[in-house]
GROMACS .gro file of C-alpha atoms in nm:
model
  285
    1PHE     CA    1   6.199   3.802  -3.690
    2ALA     CA    2   6.548   3.656  -3.645
    3MET     CA    3   6.571   3.302  -3.511
    4SER     CA    4   6.830   3.251  -3.237
    5ASP     CA    5   7.122   3.014  -3.293
    6GLU     CA    6   7.000   2.785  -3.013
    7VAL     CA    7   6.652   2.749  -3.168
    8LYS     CA    8   6.805   2.686  -3.511
    9ALA     CA    9   7.031   2.417  -3.369
   10ASP     CA   10   6.739   2.255  -3.187
   11VAL     CA   11   6.520   2.251  -3.502
   12ASP     CA   12   6.806   2.108  -3.711
   13SER     CA   13   6.873   1.831  -3.457
   14GLN     CA   14   6.501   1.737  -3.444
   15SER     CA   15   6.484   1.730  -3.824
   16ASP     CA   16   6.788   1.498  -3.838
   17GLU     CA   17   6.628   1.264  -3.581
   18ILE     CA   18   6.302   1.249  -3.779
   19ASN     CA   19   6.490   1.173  -4.103
   20GLN     CA   20   6.685   0.896  -3.929
   21ARG     CA   21   6.363   0.742  -3.791
   22ASP     CA   22   6.199   0.756  -4.138
   23GLU     CA   23   6.503   0.584  -4.294
   24LYS     CA   24   6.492   0.310  -4.028
   25SER     CA   25   6.116   0.267  -4.078
   26GLU     CA   26   6.154   0.231  -4.456
   27GLU     CA   27   6.441  -0.015  -4.408
   28LEU     CA   28   6.237  -0.224  -4.163
   29ILE     CA   29   5.932  -0.231  -4.392
   30ARG     CA   30   6.150  -0.342  -4.687
   31LYS     CA   31   6.286  -0.628  -4.478
   32LEU     CA   32   5.944  -0.759  -4.378
   33PRO     CA   33   5.807  -1.041  -4.600
   34VAL     CA   34   5.471  -0.969  -4.763
   35ASN     CA   35   5.389  -1.296  -4.941
   36ASP     CA   36   5.099  -1.511  -4.823
   37ASP     CA   37   5.318  -1.789  -4.679
   38GLU     CA   38   5.525  -1.564  -4.456
   39GLU     CA   39   5.252  -1.314  -4.371
   40ASN     CA   40   5.081  -1.544  -4.121
   41GLU     CA   41   5.410  -1.599  -3.938
   42LEU     CA   42   5.455  -1.231  -3.852
   43GLU     CA   43   5.435  -1.175  -3.478
   44LEU     CA   44   5.203  -0.890  -3.391
   45LEU     CA   45   5.334  -0.656  -3.123
   46THR     CA   46   5.136  -0.635  -2.800
   47PRO     CA   47   5.324  -0.394  -2.573
   48ASN     CA   48   5.215  -0.345  -2.212
   49GLY     CA   49   5.009  -0.664  -2.222
   50ARG     CA   50   4.743  -0.519  -2.454
   51GLU     CA   51   4.487  -0.759  -2.603
   52THR     CA   52   4.505  -0.600  -2.950
   53PRO     CA   53   4.816  -0.538  -3.164
   54SER     CA   54   4.987  -0.203  -3.145
   55ALA     CA   55   4.857   0.055  -3.392
   56THR     CA   56   5.214   0.139  -3.489
   57SER     CA   57   5.318  -0.219  -3.559
   58TYR     CA   58   5.488  -0.236  -3.898
   59SER     CA   59   5.353  -0.586  -3.953
   60ASP     CA   60   4.999  -0.446  -3.910
   61ILE     CA   61   5.071  -0.187  -4.178
   62ILE     CA   62   5.193  -0.447  -4.426
   63ILE     CA   63   4.894  -0.676  -4.370
   64HIS     CA   64   4.654  -0.384  -4.401
   65LYS     CA   65   4.800  -0.284  -4.739
   66VAL     CA   66   4.772  -0.639  -4.871
   67ASP     CA   67   4.407  -0.665  -4.759
   68GLU     CA   68   4.320  -0.337  -4.934
   69GLU     CA   69   4.396  -0.494  -5.272
   70ILE     CA   70   4.144  -0.777  -5.233
   71PRO     CA   71   3.816  -0.586  -5.288
   72VAL     CA   72   3.945  -0.448  -5.622
   73ALA     CA   73   3.990  -0.799  -5.761
   74GLU     CA   74   3.653  -0.908  -5.624
   75GLU     CA   75   3.482  -0.607  -5.780
   76ASN     CA   76   3.633  -0.684  -6.122
   77SER     CA   77   3.522  -1.046  -6.088
   78ASN     CA   78   3.166  -0.939  -6.001
   79VAL     CA   79   3.153  -0.713  -6.308
   80ASP     CA   80   3.263  -1.001  -6.531
   81ASP     CA   81   3.006  -1.237  -6.376
   82THR     CA   82   2.729  -0.981  -6.419
   83GLN     CA   83   2.818  -0.925  -6.783
   84GLN     CA   84   2.828  -1.299  -6.841
   85LEU     CA   85   2.483  -1.339  -6.685
   86LEU     CA   86   2.342  -1.067  -6.911
   87GLU     CA   87   2.484  -1.238  -7.218
   88THR     CA   88   2.343  -1.574  -7.105
   89ILE     CA   89   1.983  -1.451  -7.076
   90ALA     CA   90   1.997  -1.206  -7.367
   91ASP     CA   91   1.842  -1.438  -7.630
   92LYS     CA   92   1.628  -1.645  -7.393
   93SER     CA   93   1.253  -1.634  -7.338
   94ASN     CA   94   1.119  -1.499  -7.010
   95LYS     CA   95   1.058  -1.849  -6.876
   96GLU     CA   96   1.407  -1.970  -6.968
   97ALA     CA   97   1.574  -1.653  -6.835
   98SER     CA   98   1.386  -1.665  -6.504
   99THR     CA   99   1.478  -2.033  -6.465
  100ILE     CA  100   1.847  -1.954  -6.518
  101ILE     CA  101   1.839  -1.673  -6.261
  102LEU     CA  102   1.644  -1.869  -6.000
  103ASN     CA  103   1.880  -2.165  -6.042
  104MET     CA  104   2.170  -1.924  -5.985
  105LEU     CA  105   2.014  -1.801  -5.660
  106VAL     CA  106   1.975  -2.150  -5.511
  107GLU     CA  107   2.287  -2.287  -5.687
  108GLY     CA  108   2.097  -2.584  -5.824
  109ASP     CA  109   1.759  -2.669  -5.973
  110PHE     CA  110   1.509  -2.426  -5.827
  111ASP     CA  111   1.199  -2.584  -5.676
  112LEU     CA  112   0.936  -2.385  -5.490
  113ASP     CA  113   0.881  -2.674  -5.248
  114LYS     CA  114   1.218  -2.847  -5.210
  115ASN     CA  115   1.496  -2.611  -5.319
  116TYR     CA  116   1.416  -2.244  -5.263
  117ILE     CA  117   1.684  -2.124  -5.019
  118ILE     CA  118   1.915  -1.849  -5.151
  119GLN     CA  119   2.267  -1.983  -5.102
  120LYS     CA  120   2.489  -1.679  -5.161
  121PRO     CA  121   2.383  -1.316  -5.107
  122LYS     CA  122   2.627  -1.201  -5.377
  123ASN     CA  123   2.416  -1.380  -5.641
  124LEU     CA  124   2.115  -1.180  -5.525
  125ALA     CA  125   2.314  -0.857  -5.547
  126LYS     CA  126   2.415  -0.960  -5.899
  127LEU     CA  127   2.048  -1.001  -5.993
  128PHE     CA  128   1.950  -0.652  -5.876
  129SER     CA  129   2.248  -0.496  -6.051
  130ILE     CA  130   2.105  -0.604  -6.390
  131LEU     CA  131   1.733  -0.585  -6.308
  132ASN     CA  132   1.683  -0.250  -6.483
  133LYS     CA  133   1.829  -0.400  -6.802
  134MET     CA  134   1.554  -0.664  -6.825
  135SER     CA  135   1.209  -0.632  -6.978
  136SER     CA  136   0.923  -0.535  -6.745
  137SER     CA  137   0.758  -0.875  -6.789
  138LEU     CA  138   1.077  -1.060  -6.692
  139GLN     CA  139   1.127  -0.828  -6.394
  140ALA     CA  140   0.774  -0.897  -6.273
  141GLU     CA  141   0.810  -1.273  -6.315
  142ILE     CA  142   1.135  -1.295  -6.116
  143LEU     CA  143   1.027  -1.053  -5.842
  144SER     CA  144   0.697  -1.236  -5.789
  145VAL     CA  145   0.881  -1.561  -5.719
  146LEU     CA  146   1.138  -1.381  -5.503
  147ILE     CA  147   0.866  -1.228  -5.283
  148GLY     CA  148   0.713  -1.574  -5.238
  149ILE     CA  149   1.035  -1.739  -5.119
  150MET     CA  150   1.116  -1.440  -4.897
  151ARG     CA  151   0.783  -1.478  -4.717
  152LYS     CA  152   0.829  -1.852  -4.695
  153SER     CA  153   1.173  -1.853  -4.529
  154GLU     CA  154   1.343  -1.608  -4.296
  155ARG     CA  155   1.678  -1.733  -4.421
  156ASN     CA  156   1.595  -1.585  -4.760
  157LEU     CA  157   1.503  -1.259  -4.588
  158LEU     CA  158   1.838  -1.255  -4.411
  159ALA     CA  159   2.015  -1.332  -4.740
  160CYS     CA  160   1.845  -1.025  -4.890
  161ILE     CA  161   1.967  -0.817  -4.596
  162ASP     CA  162   2.321  -0.952  -4.636
  163ALA     CA  163   2.310  -0.863  -5.007
  164ASN     CA  164   2.228  -0.497  -4.921
  165ILE     CA  165   1.947  -0.481  -5.177
  166TYR     CA  166   1.752  -0.234  -4.962
  167TYR     CA  167   1.933   0.072  -5.098
  168LYS     CA  168   1.934  -0.064  -5.454
  169LEU     CA  169   1.554  -0.091  -5.447
  170PHE     CA  170   1.518   0.284  -5.402
  171GLU     CA  171   1.746   0.347  -5.700
  172LEU     CA  172   1.535   0.115  -5.915
  173LEU     CA  173   1.208   0.290  -5.824
  174ASN     CA  174   1.295   0.580  -6.055
  175ASP     CA  175   1.338   0.359  -6.364
  176ILE     CA  176   1.048   0.115  -6.359
  177ASP     CA  177   0.677   0.104  -6.439
  178ASP     CA  178   0.387   0.081  -6.196
  179ILE     CA  179   0.352  -0.299  -6.189
  180VAL     CA  180   0.717  -0.362  -6.107
  181ALA     CA  181   0.715  -0.072  -5.859
  182ASP     CA  182   0.437  -0.245  -5.665
  183LEU     CA  183   0.653  -0.558  -5.645
  184LEU     CA  184   0.957  -0.362  -5.524
  185VAL     CA  185   0.745  -0.199  -5.254
  186ASP     CA  186   0.626  -0.546  -5.152
  187ILE     CA  187   0.990  -0.656  -5.118
  188LEU     CA  188   1.066  -0.349  -4.904
  189THR     CA  189   0.761  -0.425  -4.691
  190VAL     CA  190   0.870  -0.784  -4.633
  191LEU     CA  191   1.227  -0.677  -4.552
  192THR     CA  192   1.124  -0.412  -4.301
  193SER     CA  193   0.884  -0.656  -4.136
  194LEU     CA  194   1.192  -0.846  -4.014
  195THR     CA  195   1.436  -0.565  -3.937
  196ILE     CA  196   1.515  -0.204  -4.023
  197ASN     CA  197   1.796   0.011  -3.889
  198VAL     CA  198   1.820   0.387  -3.842
  199ASN     CA  199   2.002   0.453  -4.171
  200GLU     CA  200   1.748   0.252  -4.368
  201LEU     CA  201   1.462   0.443  -4.207
  202LYS     CA  202   1.634   0.771  -4.300
  203VAL     CA  203   1.659   0.657  -4.664
  204LEU     CA  204   1.289   0.575  -4.664
  205LEU     CA  205   1.191   0.914  -4.517
  206ARG     CA  206   1.428   1.098  -4.750
  207TYR     CA  207   1.262   0.939  -5.052
  208LEU     CA  208   0.924   1.063  -4.925
  209LYS     CA  209   1.048   1.422  -4.915
  210THR     CA  210   0.901   1.629  -5.198
  211ASP     CA  211   1.109   1.818  -5.450
  212ASN     CA  212   0.949   2.157  -5.531
  213ASN     CA  213   0.625   2.022  -5.384
  214VAL     CA  214   0.635   1.725  -5.620
  215TRP     CA  215   0.647   1.363  -5.501
  216LYS     CA  216   0.925   1.141  -5.631
  217LYS     CA  217   0.821   0.863  -5.866
  218HIS     CA  218   0.623   0.590  -5.684
  219ALA     CA  219   0.686   0.764  -5.350
  220VAL     CA  220   0.320   0.742  -5.247
  221LYS     CA  221   0.337   0.361  -5.272
  222LEU     CA  222   0.603   0.359  -5.000
  223LEU     CA  223   0.350   0.482  -4.744
  224ASN     CA  224   0.217   0.125  -4.735
  225ILE     CA  225   0.542   0.017  -4.566
  226PHE     CA  226   0.449   0.212  -4.252
  227LYS     CA  227   0.127   0.015  -4.223
  228SER     CA  228   0.325  -0.307  -4.178
  229PHE     CA  229   0.551  -0.175  -3.901
  230PRO     CA  230   0.310  -0.254  -3.613
  231TYR     CA  231   0.275  -0.616  -3.730
  232ARG     CA  232   0.640  -0.716  -3.691
  233HIS     CA  233   0.705  -1.059  -3.539
  234GLY     CA  234   1.006  -1.199  -3.356
  235PRO     CA  235   1.263  -1.051  -3.118
  236ASP     CA  236   1.373  -0.690  -3.117
  237ASP     CA  237   1.741  -0.792  -3.133
  238PHE     CA  238   1.893  -1.107  -3.278
  239PHE     CA  239   2.211  -1.254  -3.426
  240ASN     CA  240   2.207  -1.453  -3.747
  241PHE     CA  241   2.432  -1.759  -3.794
  242PRO     CA  242   2.375  -1.876  -4.154
  243GLY     CA  243   2.674  -2.112  -4.155
  244ARG     CA  244   2.884  -1.898  -4.391
  245GLN     CA  245   3.207  -1.710  -4.330
  246ASP     CA  246   3.198  -1.471  -4.030
  247SER     CA  247   2.899  -1.659  -3.892
  248GLY     CA  248   2.972  -1.614  -3.523
  249LEU     CA  249   3.021  -1.374  -3.234
  250VAL     CA  250   3.354  -1.230  -3.126
  251LEU     CA  251   3.345  -1.179  -2.750
  252PRO     CA  252   3.568  -0.935  -2.560
  253PRO     CA  253   3.845  -1.075  -2.336
  254ILE     CA  254   3.709  -1.254  -2.031
  255LYS     CA  255   3.894  -1.019  -1.796
  256THR     CA  256   3.662  -0.734  -1.901
  257TRP     CA  257   3.355  -0.932  -1.791
  258PRO     CA  258   3.212  -0.884  -1.437
  259TYR     CA  259   3.353  -1.218  -1.323
  260GLN     CA  260   3.403  -1.106  -0.963
  261ASN     CA  261   3.030  -1.060  -0.895
  262GLY     CA  262   2.921  -1.313  -1.155
  263PHE     CA  263   2.697  -1.273  -1.461
  264THR     CA  264   2.413  -1.450  -1.641
  265VAL     CA  265   2.356  -1.504  -2.013
  266SER     CA  266   1.997  -1.571  -2.120
  267THR     CA  267   1.899  -1.637  -2.481
  268TRP     CA  268   1.670  -1.830  -2.714
  269PHE     CA  269   1.801  -2.033  -3.008
  270ARG     CA  270   1.593  -2.059  -3.323
  271ILE     CA  271   1.671  -2.333  -3.577
  272ASP     CA  272   1.518  -2.307  -3.924
  273PRO     CA  273   1.445  -2.630  -4.113
  274VAL     CA  274   1.641  -2.704  -4.432
  275ALA     CA  275   1.324  -2.725  -4.641
  276ASN     CA  276   0.960  -2.798  -4.584
  277SER     CA  277   0.733  -2.897  -4.872
  278VAL     CA  278   0.420  -2.954  -4.661
  279ILE     CA  279   0.337  -2.602  -4.546
  280GLU     CA  280   0.351  -2.262  -4.711
  281LYS     CA  281   0.575  -2.110  -4.442
  282GLU     CA  282   0.858  -2.275  -4.254
  283LYS     CA  283   0.806  -2.362  -3.890
  284PRO     CA  284   1.131  -2.323  -3.694
  285TYR     CA  285   1.242  -2.518  -3.390
   0.00000   0.00000   0.00000
C-alpha cells in the first residue's frame, strides 16, 4: 500500500532523532575514562532518589564491560596452574603426590591434627579437575584423607560447597572403578548431610533415572545418600562467614524495614575453633 507523505515525514524525523541520540551516546562513551584509576571516580547516576544506579547509566555500562574480561584471565590462570600441578606429580610416588596435593589444600604442611583446614576452595576445585587423570590408588588415598577432614571440620565442608565440587562428582562417577566410586558417594553423603539445595537434589534424582531400563554406572550406590537425610544436624538455614572476600551480608536500605512498628532480629552465632588436636571432631563455641 502507498504510505502517505505525513507518515513518511514522521518516520524520517524519528529515524534522524534516533541516529542523533546514537551518535551522542557513542561520543559520550568515548569520552568516559575506562582505566582502573579513573573508573572508581565515576559518579553513578541515581535519578529520582533511587538507591541503586540507573540501568541506563553509561558509567555502569563501561564498568560492566571491564568486569566481563576478568573471568577470562582467571580461567586461563587456572588452566596453567592445573597443568603445572599435573606435571609436578607426574613422576612422584603416591605418597609424595598425595603430600603435595594435601599441602596445596591447606597452603602449608598438612597435618591431620594441627593443620587440616582447606584454605582456598579454588585449590579443591583444581584437585577435582585432574582427579580422573590420576591412578586409582592415588585417587583412593587422597579421597580417604579428604573425607576424614570433611567430617572433622564443618569449615572444610563449606569449602567443598564453595568449590562447587558437587556437580563434578557426578561427572567423575562415569569414569572410575568401584572402590573410588564408594569414596565419591561418601563425599556426597557428607556434603548433603550439611546442606543440599533444590538444583542439587534434581541432579541426584536425574542421575538415578534409568536409560532404556538400565541404571547409570554406580547409580545404585547413590541410594545410600537418602539414608543419611534424616540424620542431618544443625539449623535449616544459615549464613557462612569464612573470613574471605564477600564474607558478609548486604542488607537492604533501612527505609524499607518496618521501622515504624519496630522489628526484632534473633540469631545464634557459631564460632569454629582454628584447630583441635585433642578430639576427632571440632567442638564449636
